[in-house]
PDB file of C-alpha atoms in Angstrom:
ATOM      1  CA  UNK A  77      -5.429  19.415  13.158  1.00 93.00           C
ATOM      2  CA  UNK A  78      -6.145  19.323  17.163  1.00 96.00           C
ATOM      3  CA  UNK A  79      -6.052  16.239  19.541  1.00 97.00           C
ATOM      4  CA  UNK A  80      -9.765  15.624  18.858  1.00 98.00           C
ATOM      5  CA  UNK A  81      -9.313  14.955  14.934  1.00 98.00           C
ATOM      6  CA  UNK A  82      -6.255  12.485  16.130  1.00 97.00           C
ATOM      7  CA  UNK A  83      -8.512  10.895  18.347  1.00 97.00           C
ATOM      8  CA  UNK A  84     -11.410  10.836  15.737  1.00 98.00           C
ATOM      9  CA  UNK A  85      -8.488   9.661  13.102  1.00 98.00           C
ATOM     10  CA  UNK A  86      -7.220   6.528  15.087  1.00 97.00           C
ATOM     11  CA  UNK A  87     -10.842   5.312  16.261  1.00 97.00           C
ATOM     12  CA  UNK A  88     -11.297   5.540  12.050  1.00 97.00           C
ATOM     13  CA  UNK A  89      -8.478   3.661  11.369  1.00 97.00           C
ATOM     14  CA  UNK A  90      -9.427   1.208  13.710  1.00 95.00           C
ATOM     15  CA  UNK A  91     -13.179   0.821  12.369  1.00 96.00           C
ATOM     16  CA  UNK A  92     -14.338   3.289   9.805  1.00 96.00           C
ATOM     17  CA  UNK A  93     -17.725   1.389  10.073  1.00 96.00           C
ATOM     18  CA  UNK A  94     -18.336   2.850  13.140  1.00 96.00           C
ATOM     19  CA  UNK A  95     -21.049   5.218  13.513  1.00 97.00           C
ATOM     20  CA  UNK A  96     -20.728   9.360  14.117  1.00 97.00           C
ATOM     21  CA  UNK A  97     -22.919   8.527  17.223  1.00 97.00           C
ATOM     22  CA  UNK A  98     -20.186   6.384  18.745  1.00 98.00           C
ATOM     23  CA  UNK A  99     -17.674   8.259  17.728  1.00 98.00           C
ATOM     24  CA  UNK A 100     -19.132  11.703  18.947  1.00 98.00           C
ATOM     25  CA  UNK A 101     -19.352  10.025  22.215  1.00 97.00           C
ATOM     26  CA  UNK A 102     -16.151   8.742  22.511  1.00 97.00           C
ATOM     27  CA  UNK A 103     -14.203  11.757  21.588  1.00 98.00           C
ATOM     28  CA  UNK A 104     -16.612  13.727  23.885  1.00 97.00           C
ATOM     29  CA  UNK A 105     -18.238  15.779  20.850  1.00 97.00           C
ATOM     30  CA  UNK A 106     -21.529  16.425  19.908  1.00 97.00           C
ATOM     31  CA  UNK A 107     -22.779  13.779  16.686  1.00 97.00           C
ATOM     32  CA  UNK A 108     -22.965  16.880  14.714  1.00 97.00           C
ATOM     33  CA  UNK A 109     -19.776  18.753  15.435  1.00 97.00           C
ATOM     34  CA  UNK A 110     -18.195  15.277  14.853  1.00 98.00           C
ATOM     35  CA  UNK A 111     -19.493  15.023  11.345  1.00 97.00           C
ATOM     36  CA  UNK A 112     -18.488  18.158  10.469  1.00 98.00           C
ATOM     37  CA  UNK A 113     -14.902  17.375  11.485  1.00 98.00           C
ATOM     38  CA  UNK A 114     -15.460  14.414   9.754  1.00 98.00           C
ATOM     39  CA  UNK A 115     -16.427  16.054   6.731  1.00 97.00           C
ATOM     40  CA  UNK A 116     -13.228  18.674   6.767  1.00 98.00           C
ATOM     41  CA  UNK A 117     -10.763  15.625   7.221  1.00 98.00           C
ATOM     42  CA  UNK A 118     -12.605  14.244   4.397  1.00 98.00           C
ATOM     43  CA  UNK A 119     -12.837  17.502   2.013  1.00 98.00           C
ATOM     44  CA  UNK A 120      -9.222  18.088   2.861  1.00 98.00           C
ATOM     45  CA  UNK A 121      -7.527  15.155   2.223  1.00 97.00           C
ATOM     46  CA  UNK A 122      -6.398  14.376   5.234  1.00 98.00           C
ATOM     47  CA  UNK A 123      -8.963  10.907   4.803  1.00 98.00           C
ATOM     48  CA  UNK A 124      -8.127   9.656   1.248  1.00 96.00           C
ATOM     49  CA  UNK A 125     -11.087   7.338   1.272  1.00 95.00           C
ATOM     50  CA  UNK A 126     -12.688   4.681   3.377  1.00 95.00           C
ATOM     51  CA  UNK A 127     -12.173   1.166   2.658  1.00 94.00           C
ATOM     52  CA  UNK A 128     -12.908  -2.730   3.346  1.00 93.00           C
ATOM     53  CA  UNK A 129      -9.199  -4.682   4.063  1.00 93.00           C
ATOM     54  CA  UNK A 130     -10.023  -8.231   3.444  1.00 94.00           C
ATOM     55  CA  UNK A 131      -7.984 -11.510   5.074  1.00 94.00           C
ATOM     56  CA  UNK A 132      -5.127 -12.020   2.210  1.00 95.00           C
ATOM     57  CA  UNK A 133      -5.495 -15.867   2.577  1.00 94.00           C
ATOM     58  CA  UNK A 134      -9.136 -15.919   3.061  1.00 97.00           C
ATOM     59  CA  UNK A 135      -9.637 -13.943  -0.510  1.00 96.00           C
ATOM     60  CA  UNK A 136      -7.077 -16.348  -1.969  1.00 97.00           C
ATOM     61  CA  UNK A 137      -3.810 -14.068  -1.875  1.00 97.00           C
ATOM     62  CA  UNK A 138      -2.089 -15.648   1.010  1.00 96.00           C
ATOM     63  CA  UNK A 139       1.415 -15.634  -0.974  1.00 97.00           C
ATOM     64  CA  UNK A 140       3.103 -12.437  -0.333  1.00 98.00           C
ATOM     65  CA  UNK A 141       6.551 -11.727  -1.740  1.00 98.00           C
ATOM     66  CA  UNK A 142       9.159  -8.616  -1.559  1.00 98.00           C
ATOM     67  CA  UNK A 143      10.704  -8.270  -4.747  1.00 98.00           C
ATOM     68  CA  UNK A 144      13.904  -5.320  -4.378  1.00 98.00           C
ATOM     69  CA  UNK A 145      14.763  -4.392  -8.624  1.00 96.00           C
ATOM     70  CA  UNK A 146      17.414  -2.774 -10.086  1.00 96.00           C
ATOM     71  CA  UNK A 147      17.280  -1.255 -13.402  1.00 95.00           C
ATOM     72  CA  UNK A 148      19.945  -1.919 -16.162  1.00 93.00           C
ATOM     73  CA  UNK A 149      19.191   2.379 -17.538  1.00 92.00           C
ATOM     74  CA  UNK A 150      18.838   4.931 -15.294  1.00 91.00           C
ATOM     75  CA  UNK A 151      17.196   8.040 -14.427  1.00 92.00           C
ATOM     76  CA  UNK A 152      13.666   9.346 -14.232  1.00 94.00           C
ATOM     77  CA  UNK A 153      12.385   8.129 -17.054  1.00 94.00           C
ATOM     78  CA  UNK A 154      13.633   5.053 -17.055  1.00 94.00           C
ATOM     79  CA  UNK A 155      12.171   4.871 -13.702  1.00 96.00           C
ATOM     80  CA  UNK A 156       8.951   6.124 -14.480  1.00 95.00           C
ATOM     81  CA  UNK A 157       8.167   4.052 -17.409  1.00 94.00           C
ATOM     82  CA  UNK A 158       9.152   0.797 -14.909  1.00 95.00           C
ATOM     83  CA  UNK A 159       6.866   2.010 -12.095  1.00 96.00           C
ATOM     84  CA  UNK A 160       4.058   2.829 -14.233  1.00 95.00           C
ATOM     85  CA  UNK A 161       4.479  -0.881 -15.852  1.00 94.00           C
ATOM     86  CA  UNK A 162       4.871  -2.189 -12.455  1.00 96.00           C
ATOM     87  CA  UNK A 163       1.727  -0.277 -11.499  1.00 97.00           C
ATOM     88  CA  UNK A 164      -0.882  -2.065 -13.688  1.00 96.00           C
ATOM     89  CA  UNK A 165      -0.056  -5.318 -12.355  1.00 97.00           C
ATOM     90  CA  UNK A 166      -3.041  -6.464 -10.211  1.00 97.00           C
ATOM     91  CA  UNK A 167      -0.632  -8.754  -7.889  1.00 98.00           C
ATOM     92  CA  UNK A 168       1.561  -5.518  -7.210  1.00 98.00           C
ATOM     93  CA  UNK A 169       0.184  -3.548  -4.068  1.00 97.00           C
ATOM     94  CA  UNK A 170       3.138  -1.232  -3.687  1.00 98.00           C
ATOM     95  CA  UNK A 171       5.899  -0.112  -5.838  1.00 98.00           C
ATOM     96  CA  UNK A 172       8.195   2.573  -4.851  1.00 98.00           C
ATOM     97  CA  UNK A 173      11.351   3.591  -5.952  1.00 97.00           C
ATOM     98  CA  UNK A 174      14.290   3.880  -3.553  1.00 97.00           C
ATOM     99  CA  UNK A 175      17.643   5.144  -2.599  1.00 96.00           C
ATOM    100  CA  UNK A 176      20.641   2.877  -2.101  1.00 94.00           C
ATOM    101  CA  UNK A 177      21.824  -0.102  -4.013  1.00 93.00           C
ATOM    102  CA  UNK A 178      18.715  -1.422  -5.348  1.00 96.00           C
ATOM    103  CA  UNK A 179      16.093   0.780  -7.800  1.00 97.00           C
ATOM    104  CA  UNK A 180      12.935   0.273  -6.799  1.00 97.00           C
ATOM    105  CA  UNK A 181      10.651  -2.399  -3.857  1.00 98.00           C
ATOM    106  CA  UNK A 182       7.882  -4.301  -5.111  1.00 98.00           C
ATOM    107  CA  UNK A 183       5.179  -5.714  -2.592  1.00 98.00           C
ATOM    108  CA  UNK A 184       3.599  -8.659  -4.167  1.00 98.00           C
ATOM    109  CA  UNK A 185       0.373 -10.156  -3.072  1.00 98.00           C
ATOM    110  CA  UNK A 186      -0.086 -13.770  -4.903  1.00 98.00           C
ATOM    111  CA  UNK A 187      -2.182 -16.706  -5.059  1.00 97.00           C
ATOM    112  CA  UNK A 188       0.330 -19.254  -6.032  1.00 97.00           C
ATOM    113  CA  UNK A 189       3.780 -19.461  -7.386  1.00 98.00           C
ATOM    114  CA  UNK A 190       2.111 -19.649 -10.985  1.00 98.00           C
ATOM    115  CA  UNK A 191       1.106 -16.101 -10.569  1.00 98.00           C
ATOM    116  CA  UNK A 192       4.434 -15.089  -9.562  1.00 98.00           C
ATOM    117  CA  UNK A 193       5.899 -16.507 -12.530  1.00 97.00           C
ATOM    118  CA  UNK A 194       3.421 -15.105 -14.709  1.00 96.00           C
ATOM    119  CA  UNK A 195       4.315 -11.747 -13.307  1.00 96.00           C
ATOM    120  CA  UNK A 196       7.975 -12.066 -13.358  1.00 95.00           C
ATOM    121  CA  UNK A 197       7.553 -13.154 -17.600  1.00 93.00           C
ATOM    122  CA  UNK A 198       5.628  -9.658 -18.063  1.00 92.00           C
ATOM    123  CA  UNK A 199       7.758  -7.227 -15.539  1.00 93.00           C
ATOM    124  CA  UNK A 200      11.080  -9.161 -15.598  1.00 91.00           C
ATOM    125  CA  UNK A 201      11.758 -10.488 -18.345  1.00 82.00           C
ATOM    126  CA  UNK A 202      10.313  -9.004 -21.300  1.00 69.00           C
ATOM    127  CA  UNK A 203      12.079  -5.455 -22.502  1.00 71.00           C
ATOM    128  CA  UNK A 204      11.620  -3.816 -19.166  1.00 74.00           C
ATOM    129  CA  UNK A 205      15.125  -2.471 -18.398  1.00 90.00           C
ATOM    130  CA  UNK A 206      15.693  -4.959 -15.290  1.00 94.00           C
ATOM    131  CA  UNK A 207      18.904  -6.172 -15.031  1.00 94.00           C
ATOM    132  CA  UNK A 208      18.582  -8.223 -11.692  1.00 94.00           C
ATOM    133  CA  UNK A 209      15.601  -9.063  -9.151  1.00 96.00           C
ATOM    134  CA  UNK A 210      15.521 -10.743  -6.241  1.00 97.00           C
ATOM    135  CA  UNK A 211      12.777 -12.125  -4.451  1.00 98.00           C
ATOM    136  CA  UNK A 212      12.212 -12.669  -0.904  1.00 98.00           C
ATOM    137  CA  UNK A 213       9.153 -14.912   0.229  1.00 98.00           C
ATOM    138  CA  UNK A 214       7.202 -13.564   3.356  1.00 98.00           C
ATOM    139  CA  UNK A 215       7.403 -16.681   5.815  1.00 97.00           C
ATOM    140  CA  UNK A 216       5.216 -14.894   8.934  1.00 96.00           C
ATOM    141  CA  UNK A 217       4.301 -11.593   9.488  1.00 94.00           C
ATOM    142  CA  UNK A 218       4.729  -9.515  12.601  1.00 96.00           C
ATOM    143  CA  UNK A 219       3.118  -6.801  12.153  1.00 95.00           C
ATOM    144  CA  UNK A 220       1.217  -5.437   9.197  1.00 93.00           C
ATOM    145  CA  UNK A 221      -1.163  -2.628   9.105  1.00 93.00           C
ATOM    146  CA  UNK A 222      -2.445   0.783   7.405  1.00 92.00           C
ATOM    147  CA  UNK A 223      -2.825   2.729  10.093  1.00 94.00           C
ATOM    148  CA  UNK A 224      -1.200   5.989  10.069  1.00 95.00           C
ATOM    149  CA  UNK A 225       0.615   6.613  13.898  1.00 93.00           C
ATOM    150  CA  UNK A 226      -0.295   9.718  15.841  1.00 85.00           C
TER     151      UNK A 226
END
């Protein structure tokens, strides 16, 4: 990967809906030579997949909580079987398993605390292996984004 497929990566990241025309021209390529780099990033993996990211409050998921877990049994299946439970919940929009004094960080995405309730009944409380939660409400955000730094 050269400076032109950074360049070409962070104008994506920025506005995939931008056209190869406009992005040929701004990373000083020709609108073919830029599609085919396009392409490779694509075919390679390097781009996953292009898509829309809404307004959270605008689509009616303005609640957004940080939920740190730690398992009463563990070990990697015990882990596993949480994160894949964890992973079919619709409100959940990442789950990873950590290091240090808590298992595993859930990033919640809610409509109201109703839903969050509901959620903690299925993942929480119902023979799930969690022996403590703890929630933490996000009052303002800073600074959110998906962009990948180069």
């Amino acid at each position: 990967m050269d400076q032109i497929d950074r360049k070409l990566l962070d104008l994506l990241q920025q506005d995939a809906s931008r056209t190869n025309a406009d992005l040929a021209e701004e990373v000083g390529l020709s609108p073919s030579s830029c599609l085919r780099r396009i392409r490779r990033l694509k075919s390679t993996g390097v781009i996953e997949r292009v898509v829309a990211i809404l307004n959270p409050a605008k689509a009616g998921k303005g609640l957004r909580a940080i939920v740190t877990v730690e398992l009463e049994r563990h070990g990697e299946q015990h882990m596993r079987r949480f994160l894949d439970l964890a992973a079919r919940e619709r409100a959940v929009i990442q789950a990873y398993s950590v290091s240090g004094e808590t298992d595993a960080i859930l990033m919640l995405r809610l409509g109201d605390m109703d839903e969050f309730d509901a959620l903690c009944e299925r993942l929480f409380r119902d023979r799930s292996n969690v022996a403590r939660y703890y929630t933490m409400f996000v009052i303002r955000t800073a600074k959110e984004t998906t962009a990948i730094p180069f």
